[in-house]
Coordinates of C-alpha atoms in Angstrom, one line a residue:
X18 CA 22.1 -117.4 -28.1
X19 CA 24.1 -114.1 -27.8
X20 CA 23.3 -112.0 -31.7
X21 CA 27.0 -110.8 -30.9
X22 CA 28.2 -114.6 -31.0
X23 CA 30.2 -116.2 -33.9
X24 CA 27.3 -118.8 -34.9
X25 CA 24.5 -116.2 -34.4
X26 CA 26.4 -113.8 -37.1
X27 CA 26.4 -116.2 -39.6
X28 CA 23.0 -118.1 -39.0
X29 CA 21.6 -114.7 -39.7
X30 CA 23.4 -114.3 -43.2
X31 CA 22.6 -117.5 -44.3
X32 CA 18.8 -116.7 -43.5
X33 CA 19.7 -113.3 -45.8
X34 CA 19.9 -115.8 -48.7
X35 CA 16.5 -116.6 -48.8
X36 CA 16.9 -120.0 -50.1
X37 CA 13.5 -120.8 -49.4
X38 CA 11.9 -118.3 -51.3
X39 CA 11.7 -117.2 -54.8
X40 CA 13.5 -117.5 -57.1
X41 CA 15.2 -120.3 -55.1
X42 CA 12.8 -123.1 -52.7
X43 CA 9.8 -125.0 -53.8
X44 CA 7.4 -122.9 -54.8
X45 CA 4.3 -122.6 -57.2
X46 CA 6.9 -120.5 -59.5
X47 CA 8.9 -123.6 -60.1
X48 CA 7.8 -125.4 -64.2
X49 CA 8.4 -129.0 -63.1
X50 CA 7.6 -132.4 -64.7
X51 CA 4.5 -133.3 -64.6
X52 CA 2.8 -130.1 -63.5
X53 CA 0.3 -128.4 -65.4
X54 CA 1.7 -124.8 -66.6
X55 CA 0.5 -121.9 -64.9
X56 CA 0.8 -118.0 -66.0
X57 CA 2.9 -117.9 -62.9
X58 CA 5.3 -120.3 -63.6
X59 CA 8.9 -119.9 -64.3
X60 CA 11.7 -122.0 -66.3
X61 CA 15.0 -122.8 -64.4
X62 CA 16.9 -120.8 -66.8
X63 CA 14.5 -117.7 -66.0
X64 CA 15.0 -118.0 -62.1
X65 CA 18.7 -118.4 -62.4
X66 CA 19.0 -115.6 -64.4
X67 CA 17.2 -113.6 -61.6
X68 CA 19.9 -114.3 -59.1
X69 CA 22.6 -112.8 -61.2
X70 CA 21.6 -110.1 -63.3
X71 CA 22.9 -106.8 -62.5
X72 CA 19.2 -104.9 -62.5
X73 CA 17.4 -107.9 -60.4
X74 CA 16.1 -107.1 -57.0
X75 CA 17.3 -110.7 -56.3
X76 CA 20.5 -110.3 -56.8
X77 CA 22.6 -110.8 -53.6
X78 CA 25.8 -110.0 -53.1
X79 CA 27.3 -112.3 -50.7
X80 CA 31.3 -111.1 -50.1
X81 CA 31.3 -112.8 -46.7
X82 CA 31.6 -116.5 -48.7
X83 CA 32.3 -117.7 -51.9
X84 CA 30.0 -120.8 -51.4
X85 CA 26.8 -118.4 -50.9
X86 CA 25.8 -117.7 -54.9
X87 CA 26.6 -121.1 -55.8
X88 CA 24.1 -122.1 -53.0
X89 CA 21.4 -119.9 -54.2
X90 CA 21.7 -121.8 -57.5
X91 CA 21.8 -125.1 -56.0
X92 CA 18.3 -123.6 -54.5
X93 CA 17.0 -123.4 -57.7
X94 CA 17.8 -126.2 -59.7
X95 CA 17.6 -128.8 -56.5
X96 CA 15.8 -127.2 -53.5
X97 CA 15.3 -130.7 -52.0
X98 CA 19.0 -130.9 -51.2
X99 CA 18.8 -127.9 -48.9
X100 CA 18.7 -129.4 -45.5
X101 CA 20.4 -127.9 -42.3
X102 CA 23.6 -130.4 -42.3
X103 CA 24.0 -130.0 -46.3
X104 CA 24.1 -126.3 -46.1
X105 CA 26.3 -126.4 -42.7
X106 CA 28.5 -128.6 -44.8
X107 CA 28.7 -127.1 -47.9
X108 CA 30.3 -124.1 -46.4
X109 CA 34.7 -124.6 -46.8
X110 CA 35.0 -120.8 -46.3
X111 CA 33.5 -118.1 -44.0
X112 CA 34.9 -114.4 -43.8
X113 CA 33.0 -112.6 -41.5
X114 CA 34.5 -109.1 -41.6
X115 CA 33.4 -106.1 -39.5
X116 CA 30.3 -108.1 -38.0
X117 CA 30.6 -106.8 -34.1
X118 CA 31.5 -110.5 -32.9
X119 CA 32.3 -110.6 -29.9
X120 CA 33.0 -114.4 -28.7
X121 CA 34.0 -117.9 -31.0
X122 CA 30.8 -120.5 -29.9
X123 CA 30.4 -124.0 -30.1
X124 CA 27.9 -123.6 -33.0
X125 CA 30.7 -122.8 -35.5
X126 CA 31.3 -127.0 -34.8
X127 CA 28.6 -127.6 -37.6
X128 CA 30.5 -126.5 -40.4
X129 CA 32.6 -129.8 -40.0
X130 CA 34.3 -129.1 -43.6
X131 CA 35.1 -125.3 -42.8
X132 CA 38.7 -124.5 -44.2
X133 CA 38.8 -121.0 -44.0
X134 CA 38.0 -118.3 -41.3
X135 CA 38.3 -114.8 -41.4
X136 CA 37.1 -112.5 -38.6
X137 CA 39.3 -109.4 -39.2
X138 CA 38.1 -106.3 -37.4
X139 CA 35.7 -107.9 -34.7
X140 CA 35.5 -107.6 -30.9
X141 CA 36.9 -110.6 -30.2
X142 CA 39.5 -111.0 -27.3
X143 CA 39.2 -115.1 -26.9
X144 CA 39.6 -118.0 -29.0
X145 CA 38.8 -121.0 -27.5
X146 CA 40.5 -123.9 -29.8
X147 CA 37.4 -126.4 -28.8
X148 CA 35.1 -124.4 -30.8
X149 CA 37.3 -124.3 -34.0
X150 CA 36.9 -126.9 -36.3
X151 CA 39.7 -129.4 -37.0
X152 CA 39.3 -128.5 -40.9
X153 CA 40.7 -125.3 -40.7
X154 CA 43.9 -124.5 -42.6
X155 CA 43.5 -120.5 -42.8
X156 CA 42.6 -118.4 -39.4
X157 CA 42.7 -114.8 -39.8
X158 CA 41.9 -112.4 -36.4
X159 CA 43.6 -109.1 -38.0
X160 CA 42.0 -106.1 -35.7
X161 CA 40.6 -107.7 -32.9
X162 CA 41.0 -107.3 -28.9
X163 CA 43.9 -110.0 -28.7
X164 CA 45.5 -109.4 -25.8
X165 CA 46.6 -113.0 -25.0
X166 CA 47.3 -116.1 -26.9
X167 CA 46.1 -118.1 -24.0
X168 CA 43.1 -119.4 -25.2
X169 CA 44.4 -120.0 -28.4
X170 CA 47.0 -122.9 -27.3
X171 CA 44.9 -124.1 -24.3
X172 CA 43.3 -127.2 -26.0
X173 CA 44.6 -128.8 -29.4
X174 CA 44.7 -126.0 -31.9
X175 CA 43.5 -126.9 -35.5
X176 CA 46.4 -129.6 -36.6
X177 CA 46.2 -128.3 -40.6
X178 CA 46.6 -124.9 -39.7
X179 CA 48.8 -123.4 -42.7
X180 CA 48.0 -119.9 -42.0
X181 CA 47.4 -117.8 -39.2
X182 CA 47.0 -113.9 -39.1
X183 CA 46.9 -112.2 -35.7
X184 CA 48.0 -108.4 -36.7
X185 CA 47.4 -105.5 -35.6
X186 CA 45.7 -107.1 -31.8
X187 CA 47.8 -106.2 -28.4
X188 CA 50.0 -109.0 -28.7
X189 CA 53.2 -108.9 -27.7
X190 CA 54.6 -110.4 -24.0
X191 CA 57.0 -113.0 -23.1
X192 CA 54.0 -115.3 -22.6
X193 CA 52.8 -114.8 -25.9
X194 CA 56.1 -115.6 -27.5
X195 CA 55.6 -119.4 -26.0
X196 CA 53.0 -120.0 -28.0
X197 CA 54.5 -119.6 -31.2
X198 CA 56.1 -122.6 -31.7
X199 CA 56.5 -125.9 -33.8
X200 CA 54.4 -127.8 -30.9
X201 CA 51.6 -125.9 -31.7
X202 CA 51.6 -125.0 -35.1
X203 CA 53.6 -127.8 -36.8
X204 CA 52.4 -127.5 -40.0
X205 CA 52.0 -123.5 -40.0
X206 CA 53.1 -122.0 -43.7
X207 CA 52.7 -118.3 -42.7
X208 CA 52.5 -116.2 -39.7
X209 CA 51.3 -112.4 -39.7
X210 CA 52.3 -110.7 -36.6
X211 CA 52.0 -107.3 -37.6
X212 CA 51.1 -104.1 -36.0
X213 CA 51.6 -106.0 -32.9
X214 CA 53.5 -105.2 -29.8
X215 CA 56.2 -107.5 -29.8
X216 CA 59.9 -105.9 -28.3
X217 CA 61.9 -108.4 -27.5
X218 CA 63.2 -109.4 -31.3
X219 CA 65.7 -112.3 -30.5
X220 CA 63.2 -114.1 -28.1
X221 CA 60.4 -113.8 -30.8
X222 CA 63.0 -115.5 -33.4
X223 CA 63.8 -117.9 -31.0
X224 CA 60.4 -119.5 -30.8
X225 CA 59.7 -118.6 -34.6
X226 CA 63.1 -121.1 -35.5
X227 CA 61.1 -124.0 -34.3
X228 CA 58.4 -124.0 -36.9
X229 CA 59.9 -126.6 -39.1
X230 CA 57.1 -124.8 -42.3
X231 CA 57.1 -121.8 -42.0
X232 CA 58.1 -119.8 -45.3
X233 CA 56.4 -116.4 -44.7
X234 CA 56.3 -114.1 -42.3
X235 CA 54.9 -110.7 -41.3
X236 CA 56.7 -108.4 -38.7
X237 CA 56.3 -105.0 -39.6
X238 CA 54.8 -102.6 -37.5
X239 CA 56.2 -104.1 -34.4
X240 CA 58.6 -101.8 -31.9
X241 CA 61.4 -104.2 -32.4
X242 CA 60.9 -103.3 -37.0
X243 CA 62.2 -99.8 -36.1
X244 CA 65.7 -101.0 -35.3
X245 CA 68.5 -101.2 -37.9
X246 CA 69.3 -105.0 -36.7
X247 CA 65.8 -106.0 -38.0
X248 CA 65.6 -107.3 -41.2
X249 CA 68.9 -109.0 -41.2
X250 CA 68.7 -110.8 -37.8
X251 CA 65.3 -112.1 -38.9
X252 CA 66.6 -113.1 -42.1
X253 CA 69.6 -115.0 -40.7
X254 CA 67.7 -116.9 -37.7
X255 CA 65.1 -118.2 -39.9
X256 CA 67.3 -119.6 -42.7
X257 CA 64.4 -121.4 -44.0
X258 CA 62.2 -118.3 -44.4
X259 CA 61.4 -117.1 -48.2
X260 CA 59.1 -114.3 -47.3
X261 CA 59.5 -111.2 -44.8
X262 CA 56.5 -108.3 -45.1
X263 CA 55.8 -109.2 -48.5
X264 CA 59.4 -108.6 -50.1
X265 CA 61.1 -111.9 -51.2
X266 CA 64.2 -112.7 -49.7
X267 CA 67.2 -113.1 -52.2
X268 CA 70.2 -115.2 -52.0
X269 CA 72.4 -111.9 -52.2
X270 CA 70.4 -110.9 -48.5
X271 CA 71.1 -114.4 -47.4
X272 CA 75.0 -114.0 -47.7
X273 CA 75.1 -110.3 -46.8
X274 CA 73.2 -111.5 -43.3
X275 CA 75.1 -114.2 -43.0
X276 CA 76.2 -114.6 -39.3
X277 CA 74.7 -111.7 -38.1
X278 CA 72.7 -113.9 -35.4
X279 CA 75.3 -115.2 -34.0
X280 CA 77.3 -112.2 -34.0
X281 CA 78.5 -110.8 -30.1
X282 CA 77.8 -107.3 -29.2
X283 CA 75.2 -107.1 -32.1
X284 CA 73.0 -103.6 -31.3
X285 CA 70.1 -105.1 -31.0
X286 CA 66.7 -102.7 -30.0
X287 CA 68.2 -99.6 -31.0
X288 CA 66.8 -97.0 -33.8
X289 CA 69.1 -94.4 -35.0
X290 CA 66.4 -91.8 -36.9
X291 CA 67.6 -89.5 -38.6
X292 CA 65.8 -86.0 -39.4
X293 CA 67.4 -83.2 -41.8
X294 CA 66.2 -79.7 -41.9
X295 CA 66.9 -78.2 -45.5
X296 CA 66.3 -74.6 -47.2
X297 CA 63.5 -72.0 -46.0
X298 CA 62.2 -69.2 -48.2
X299 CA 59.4 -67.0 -47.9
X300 CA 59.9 -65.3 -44.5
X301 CA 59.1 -61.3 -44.7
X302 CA 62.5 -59.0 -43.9
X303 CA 61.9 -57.5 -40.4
X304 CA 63.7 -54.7 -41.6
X305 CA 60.8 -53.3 -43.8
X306 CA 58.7 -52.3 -40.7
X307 CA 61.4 -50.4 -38.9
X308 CA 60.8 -46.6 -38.7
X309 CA 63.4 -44.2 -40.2
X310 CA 62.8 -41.9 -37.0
X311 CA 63.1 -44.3 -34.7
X312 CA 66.0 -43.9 -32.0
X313 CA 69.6 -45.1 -32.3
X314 CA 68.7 -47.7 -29.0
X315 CA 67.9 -50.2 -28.3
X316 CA 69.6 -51.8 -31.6
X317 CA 67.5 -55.1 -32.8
X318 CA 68.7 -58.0 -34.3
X319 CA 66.3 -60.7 -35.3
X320 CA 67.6 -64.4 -36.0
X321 CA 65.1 -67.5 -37.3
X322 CA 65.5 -71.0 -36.5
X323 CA 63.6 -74.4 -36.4
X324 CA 62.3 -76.4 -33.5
X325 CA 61.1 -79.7 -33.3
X326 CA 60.2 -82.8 -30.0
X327 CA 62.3 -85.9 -30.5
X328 CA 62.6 -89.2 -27.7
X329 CA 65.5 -90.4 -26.1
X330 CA 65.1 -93.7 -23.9
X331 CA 66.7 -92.8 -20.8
X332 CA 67.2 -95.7 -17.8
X333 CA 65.2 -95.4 -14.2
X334 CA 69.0 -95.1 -13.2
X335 CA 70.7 -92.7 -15.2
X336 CA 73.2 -94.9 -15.6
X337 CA 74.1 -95.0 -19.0
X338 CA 74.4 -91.7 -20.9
X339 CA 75.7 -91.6 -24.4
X340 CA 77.7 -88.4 -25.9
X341 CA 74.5 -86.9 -27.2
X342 CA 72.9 -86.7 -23.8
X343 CA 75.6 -85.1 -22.0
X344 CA 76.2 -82.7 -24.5
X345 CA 72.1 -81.7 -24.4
X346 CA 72.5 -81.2 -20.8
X347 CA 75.8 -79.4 -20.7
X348 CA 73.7 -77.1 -23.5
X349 CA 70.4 -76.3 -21.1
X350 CA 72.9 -75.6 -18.6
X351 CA 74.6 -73.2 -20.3
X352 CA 71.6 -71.7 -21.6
X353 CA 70.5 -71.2 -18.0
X354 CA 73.3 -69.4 -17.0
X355 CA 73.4 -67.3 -20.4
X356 CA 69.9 -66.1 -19.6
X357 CA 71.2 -65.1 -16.2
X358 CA 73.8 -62.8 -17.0
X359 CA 71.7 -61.7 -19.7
X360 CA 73.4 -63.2 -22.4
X361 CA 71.5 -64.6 -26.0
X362 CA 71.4 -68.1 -25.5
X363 CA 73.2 -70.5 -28.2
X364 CA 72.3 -73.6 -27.3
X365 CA 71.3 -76.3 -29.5
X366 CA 69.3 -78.6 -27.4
X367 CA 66.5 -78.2 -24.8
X368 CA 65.0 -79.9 -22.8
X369 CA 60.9 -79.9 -23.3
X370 CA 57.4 -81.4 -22.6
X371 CA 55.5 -83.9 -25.1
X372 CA 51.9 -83.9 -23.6
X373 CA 50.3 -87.3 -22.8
X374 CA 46.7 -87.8 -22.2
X375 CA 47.0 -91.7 -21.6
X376 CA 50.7 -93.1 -20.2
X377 CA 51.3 -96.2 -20.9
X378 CA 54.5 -97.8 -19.7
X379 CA 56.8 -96.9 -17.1
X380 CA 60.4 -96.6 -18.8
X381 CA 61.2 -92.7 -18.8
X382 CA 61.4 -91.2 -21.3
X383 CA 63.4 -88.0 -22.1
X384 CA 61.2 -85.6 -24.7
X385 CA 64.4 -83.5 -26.0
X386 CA 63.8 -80.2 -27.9
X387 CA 66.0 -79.9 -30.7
X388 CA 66.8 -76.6 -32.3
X389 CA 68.7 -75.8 -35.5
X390 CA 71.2 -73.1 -35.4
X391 CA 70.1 -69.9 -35.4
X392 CA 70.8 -67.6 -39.1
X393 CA 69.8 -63.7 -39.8
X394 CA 67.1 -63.0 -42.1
X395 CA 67.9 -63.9 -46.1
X396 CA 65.4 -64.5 -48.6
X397 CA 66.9 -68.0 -48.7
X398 CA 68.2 -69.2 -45.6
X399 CA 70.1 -72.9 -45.7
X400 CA 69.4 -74.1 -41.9
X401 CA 71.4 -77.6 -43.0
X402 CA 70.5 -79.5 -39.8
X403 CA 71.2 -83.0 -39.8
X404 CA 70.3 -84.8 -36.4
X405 CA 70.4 -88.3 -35.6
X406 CA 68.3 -89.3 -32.3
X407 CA 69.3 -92.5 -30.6
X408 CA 66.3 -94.2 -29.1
X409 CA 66.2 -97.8 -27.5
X410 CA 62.6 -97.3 -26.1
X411 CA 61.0 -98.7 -29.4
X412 CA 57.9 -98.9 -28.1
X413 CA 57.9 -95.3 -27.4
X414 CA 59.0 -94.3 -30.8
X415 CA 56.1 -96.2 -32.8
X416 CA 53.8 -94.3 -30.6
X417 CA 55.7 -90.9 -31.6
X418 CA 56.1 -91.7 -34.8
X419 CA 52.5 -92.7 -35.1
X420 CA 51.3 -89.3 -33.5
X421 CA 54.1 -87.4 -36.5
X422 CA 56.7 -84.6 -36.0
X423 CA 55.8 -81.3 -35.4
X424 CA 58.1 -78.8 -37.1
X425 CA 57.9 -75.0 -35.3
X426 CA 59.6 -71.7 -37.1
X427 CA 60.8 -69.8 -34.3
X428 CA 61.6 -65.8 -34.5
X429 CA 64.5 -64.8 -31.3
X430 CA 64.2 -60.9 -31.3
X431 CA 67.2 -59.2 -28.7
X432 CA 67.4 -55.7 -28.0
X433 CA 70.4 -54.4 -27.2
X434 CA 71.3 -51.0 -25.2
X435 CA 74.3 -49.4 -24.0
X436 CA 76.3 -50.1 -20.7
X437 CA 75.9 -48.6 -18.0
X438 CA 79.4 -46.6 -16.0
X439 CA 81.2 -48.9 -14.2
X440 CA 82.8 -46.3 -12.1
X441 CA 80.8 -45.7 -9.0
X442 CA 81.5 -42.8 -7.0
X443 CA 82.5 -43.3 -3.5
X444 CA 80.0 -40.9 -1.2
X445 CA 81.3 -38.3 1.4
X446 CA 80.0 -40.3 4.5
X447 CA 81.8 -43.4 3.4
X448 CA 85.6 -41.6 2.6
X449 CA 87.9 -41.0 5.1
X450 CA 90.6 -38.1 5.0
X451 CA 93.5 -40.6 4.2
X452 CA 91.2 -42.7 0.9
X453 CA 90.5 -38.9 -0.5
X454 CA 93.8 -38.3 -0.1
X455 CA 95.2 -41.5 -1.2
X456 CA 92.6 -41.6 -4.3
X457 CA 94.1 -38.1 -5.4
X458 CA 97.5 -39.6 -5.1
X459 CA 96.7 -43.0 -7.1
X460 CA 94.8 -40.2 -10.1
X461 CA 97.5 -39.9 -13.1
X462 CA 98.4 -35.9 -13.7
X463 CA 99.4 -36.7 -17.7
X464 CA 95.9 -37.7 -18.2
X465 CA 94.0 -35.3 -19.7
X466 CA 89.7 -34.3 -19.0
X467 CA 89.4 -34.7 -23.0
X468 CA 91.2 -38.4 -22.8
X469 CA 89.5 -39.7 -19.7
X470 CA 85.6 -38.4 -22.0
X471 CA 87.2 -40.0 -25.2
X472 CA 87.9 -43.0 -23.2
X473 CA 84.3 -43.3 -21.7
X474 CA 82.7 -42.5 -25.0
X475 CA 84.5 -45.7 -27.0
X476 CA 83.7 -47.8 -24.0
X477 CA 79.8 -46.5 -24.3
X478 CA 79.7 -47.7 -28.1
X479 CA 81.8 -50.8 -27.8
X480 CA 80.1 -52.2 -25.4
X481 CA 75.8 -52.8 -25.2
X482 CA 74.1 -55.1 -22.6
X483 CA 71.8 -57.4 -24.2
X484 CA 68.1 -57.8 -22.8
X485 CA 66.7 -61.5 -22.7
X486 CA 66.0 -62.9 -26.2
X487 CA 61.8 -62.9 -27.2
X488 CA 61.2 -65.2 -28.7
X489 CA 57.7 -66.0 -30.8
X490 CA 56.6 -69.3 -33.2
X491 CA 55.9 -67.7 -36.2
X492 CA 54.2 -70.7 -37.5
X493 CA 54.0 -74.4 -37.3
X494 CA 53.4 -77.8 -39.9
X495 CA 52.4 -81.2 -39.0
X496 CA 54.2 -84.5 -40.6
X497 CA 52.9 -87.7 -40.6
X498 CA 55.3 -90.4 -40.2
X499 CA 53.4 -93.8 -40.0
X500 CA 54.8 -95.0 -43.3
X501 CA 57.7 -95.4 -41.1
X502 CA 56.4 -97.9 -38.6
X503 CA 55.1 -99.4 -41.7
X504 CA 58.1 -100.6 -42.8
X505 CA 59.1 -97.0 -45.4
X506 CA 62.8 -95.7 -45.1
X507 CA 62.2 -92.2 -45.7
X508 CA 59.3 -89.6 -45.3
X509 CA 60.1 -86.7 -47.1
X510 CA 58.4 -83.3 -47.8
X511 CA 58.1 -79.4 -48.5
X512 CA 56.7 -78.0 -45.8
X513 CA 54.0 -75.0 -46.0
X514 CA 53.9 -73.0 -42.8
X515 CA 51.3 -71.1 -43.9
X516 CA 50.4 -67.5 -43.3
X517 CA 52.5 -66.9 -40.0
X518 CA 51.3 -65.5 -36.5
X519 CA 52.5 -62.4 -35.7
X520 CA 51.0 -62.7 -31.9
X521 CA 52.0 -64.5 -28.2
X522 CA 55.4 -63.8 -27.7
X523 CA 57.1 -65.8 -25.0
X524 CA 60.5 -65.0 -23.0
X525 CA 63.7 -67.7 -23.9
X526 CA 63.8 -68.1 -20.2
X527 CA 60.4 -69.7 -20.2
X528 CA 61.4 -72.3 -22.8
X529 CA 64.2 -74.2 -21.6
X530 CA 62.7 -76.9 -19.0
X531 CA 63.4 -80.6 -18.4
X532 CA 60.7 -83.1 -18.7
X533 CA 60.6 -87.0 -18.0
X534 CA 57.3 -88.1 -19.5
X535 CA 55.3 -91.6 -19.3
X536 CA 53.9 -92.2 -22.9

């Protein structure tokens, strides 16, 4: 027998008792009828006072069942009861918790009254129903290696069952969805499916409707939770739910929901996140390290701006773009051309690269870099950037929002010099008598020398030729955002930059770039 197996884990804590020793067992420290006292000897209130008070070496914290103490004490006061099928038996509730189980074996069979079972945060990735008693009414698997519910329905699964908790596992197919029905689980109370992997929200439901009990149920932390259809489609296909992720559902949500299900064209698998960019203080004036003596040109102009990665599920075909995406295109195409004709570059959105050690899935996904406008230095500048990301790759978001946004304050630094003549000089090898002679007729007589250099010097100063913008990250701030694929509304924070870099600057034109990316 495997130490890793179900049986083994908990022959081994019931061994940890020591039942058979002292205080407990039938030993020559027991004062019993008809025995002639010994100096050694102990009264039954003596040896049960050993088992629980707080200073005792034989004290024994048992957590992983709430029979285990009372056991102990039935070891004292009636050791003769302690046989193998009365201890089996006497067990209604095991939670084996972090034990490194690996696999459900036939010995869990002898505990034929066993009512509960918890085995969160094991290694388990099968559950064989012929090796669960037909007792059980509570089956908990939170944190295991799930990947299939397979073995679960294959024989007769426990016919009590009134609870059963298979969060945070890889759960999540079509296939898994079919066994979550009334067939198998008739008489099933409450269902925790959180932290799972389930996507397809109106299938899921679908299957969940036919469990004629079921009162309570746990969803969050799926893909499907991020979308704004959730809680109402849930709560209106499951009219006899009471429960949803531990909020109680009221009578005013029942009407408010009411026919949302059966409602045509409903969104459904869509998140709209929203993130806002406020107020920034605190950024040193540029202008304080510019030399008095330094030359008229080039003339600098510094602007400040934030930067941040955000998804957008994009088709294998292209073939459905909604006005955001064609406006973030028409913007990096712009930008190109800006950058070409030397031009500061306005746009709004780029395109950019979300690194991936492990890919996952194969939907593309589009990593778009936003970029609040662009202000000169204040010592309080108001970005007031409000963006709203459409994303229909929810399976993709939890992952990002799981990994948190990273928020980059950006410095765009343009010099800007004077234009060059735009008269060039024909040479003598190129002009023929009749183009000198027709240039000198085409030249205006009225025009004066001292008009034609006025002329050239207001075209000098009105017009300056911009270099490409340089552009440097002056600092960056991590957010965490799990609380949202928890089931939270709103993260929001101050954020502290920090000291900012001063270093690696990097050329616009090396920041605009498209990117499809396999998360």
């Amino acid at each position: 027998m495997s130490s890793s197996t179900l049986s083994a884990v908990i022959e081994k804590l019931i061994r940890s008792l020591c039942l058979n020793d002292f205080p407990g067992g039938n030993g020559t420290w027991r004062n019993t009828k008809g025995s002639a006292e010994r100096a050694e000897m102990e009264s039954t209130d003596a040896l049960l006072d050993l088992l629980s008070c707080p200073h005792s070496p034989w004290r024994h914290d048992a957590m992983w069942s709430p029979q285990a103490l009372p056991l102990r004490q039935l070891a004292v006061l009636t050791p003769e009861r302690l046989h193998a099928p009365f201890i089996y038996n006497y067990f209604t509730s095991l939670r084996i918790v972090d034990r490194d189980v690996t696999a459900i074996d036939g010995g869990l069979l002898k505990f034929s009254k066993l009512e509960e079972l918890v085995l969160n945060a094991n290694k388990i990735s099968e559950v064989p129903t012929v090796h669960l008693p037909g007792t059980l009414k509570i089956l908990e698997l939170r944190a295991n290696r799930l990947s299939s519910l397979d073995s679960l329905t294959s024989g007769a699964p426990p016919p009590h069952l009134q609870y059963l908790g298979l969060g945070s596992n890889t759960l999540g197919s079509h296939n898994d969805v079919t066994h979550l029905t009334g067939r198998q689980w008739p008489q099933l109370v409450c269902l925790d499916l959180s932290d799972c992997g389930f996507q397809d929200q109106p299938a899921l439901l679908n299957g969940l409707s036919t469990l004629p009990c079921l009162r309570t149920l746990l969803l969050e932390g799926n893909p499907f939770a991020l979308a704004s259809s959730y809680p109402g489609l849930t709560v209106d296909s499951l009219p006899q739910l009471s429960c949803l992720d531990t909020s109680w559902i009221s009578p005013e949500e029942r009407i408010r929901f009411r026919g949302l299900a059966k409602m045509s064209g409903l969104a459904v698998g869509i998140a709209s996140p929203t993130v806002s960019v406020g107020r920034m203080m605190g950024i040193p004036d540029p202008r304080m390290t510019v030399d008095d003596k330094a030359p008229v040109f080039p003339v600098v102009s510094y602007h400040y701006f934030i930067t941040y990665e955000f998804l957008r599920h994009q088709t294998p075909a292209h073939s459905k773009l909604d006005t955001e995406t064609k406006s973030d295109t028409r913007s990096v195409t712009e930008g190109q051309r800006s950058n070409e004709n030397g031009e500061k570059q306005t746009s709004k959105q780029d395109g950019g690269i979300l690194n991936s050690e492990k890919p996952s899935c194969g939907n593309t996904c589009e990593v778009l870099r936003h970029s609040t406008s662009k202000l000169s230095w204040s010592e309080s500048m108001d970005f007031g950037d409000t963006q709203t990301h459409t994303v229909s790759a929810l399976g993709d978001l939890k992952k990002f929002l799981n990994r948190g946004l990273r928020l980059c304050l950006e410095e765009e630094k343009v010099l800007s010099w004077p234009a060059a003549s735009e008269e060039v000089p024909l040479t003598k090898a190129n002009q023929t008598g009749k183009e000198k002679k027709g240039r000198r007729e085409k030249e205006s007589p009225v025009k004066s020398d001292f008009t034609k250099s006025k002329d050239k010097n207001k075209k000098s100063v009105a017009e300056l030729v911009q270099d490409a913008p340089i552009r440097r990250i002056l600092g960056s701030v991590h957010i965490p955002l799990q609380s949202l694929v928890r089931g939270g509304q709103q993260v929001k924070v101050l954020c502290d930059f920090g000291m900012l870099h001063t270093d690696s600057e990097v050329e616009a034109t090396q920041t605009h770039q498209k990117a499809s990316l396999h998360i």
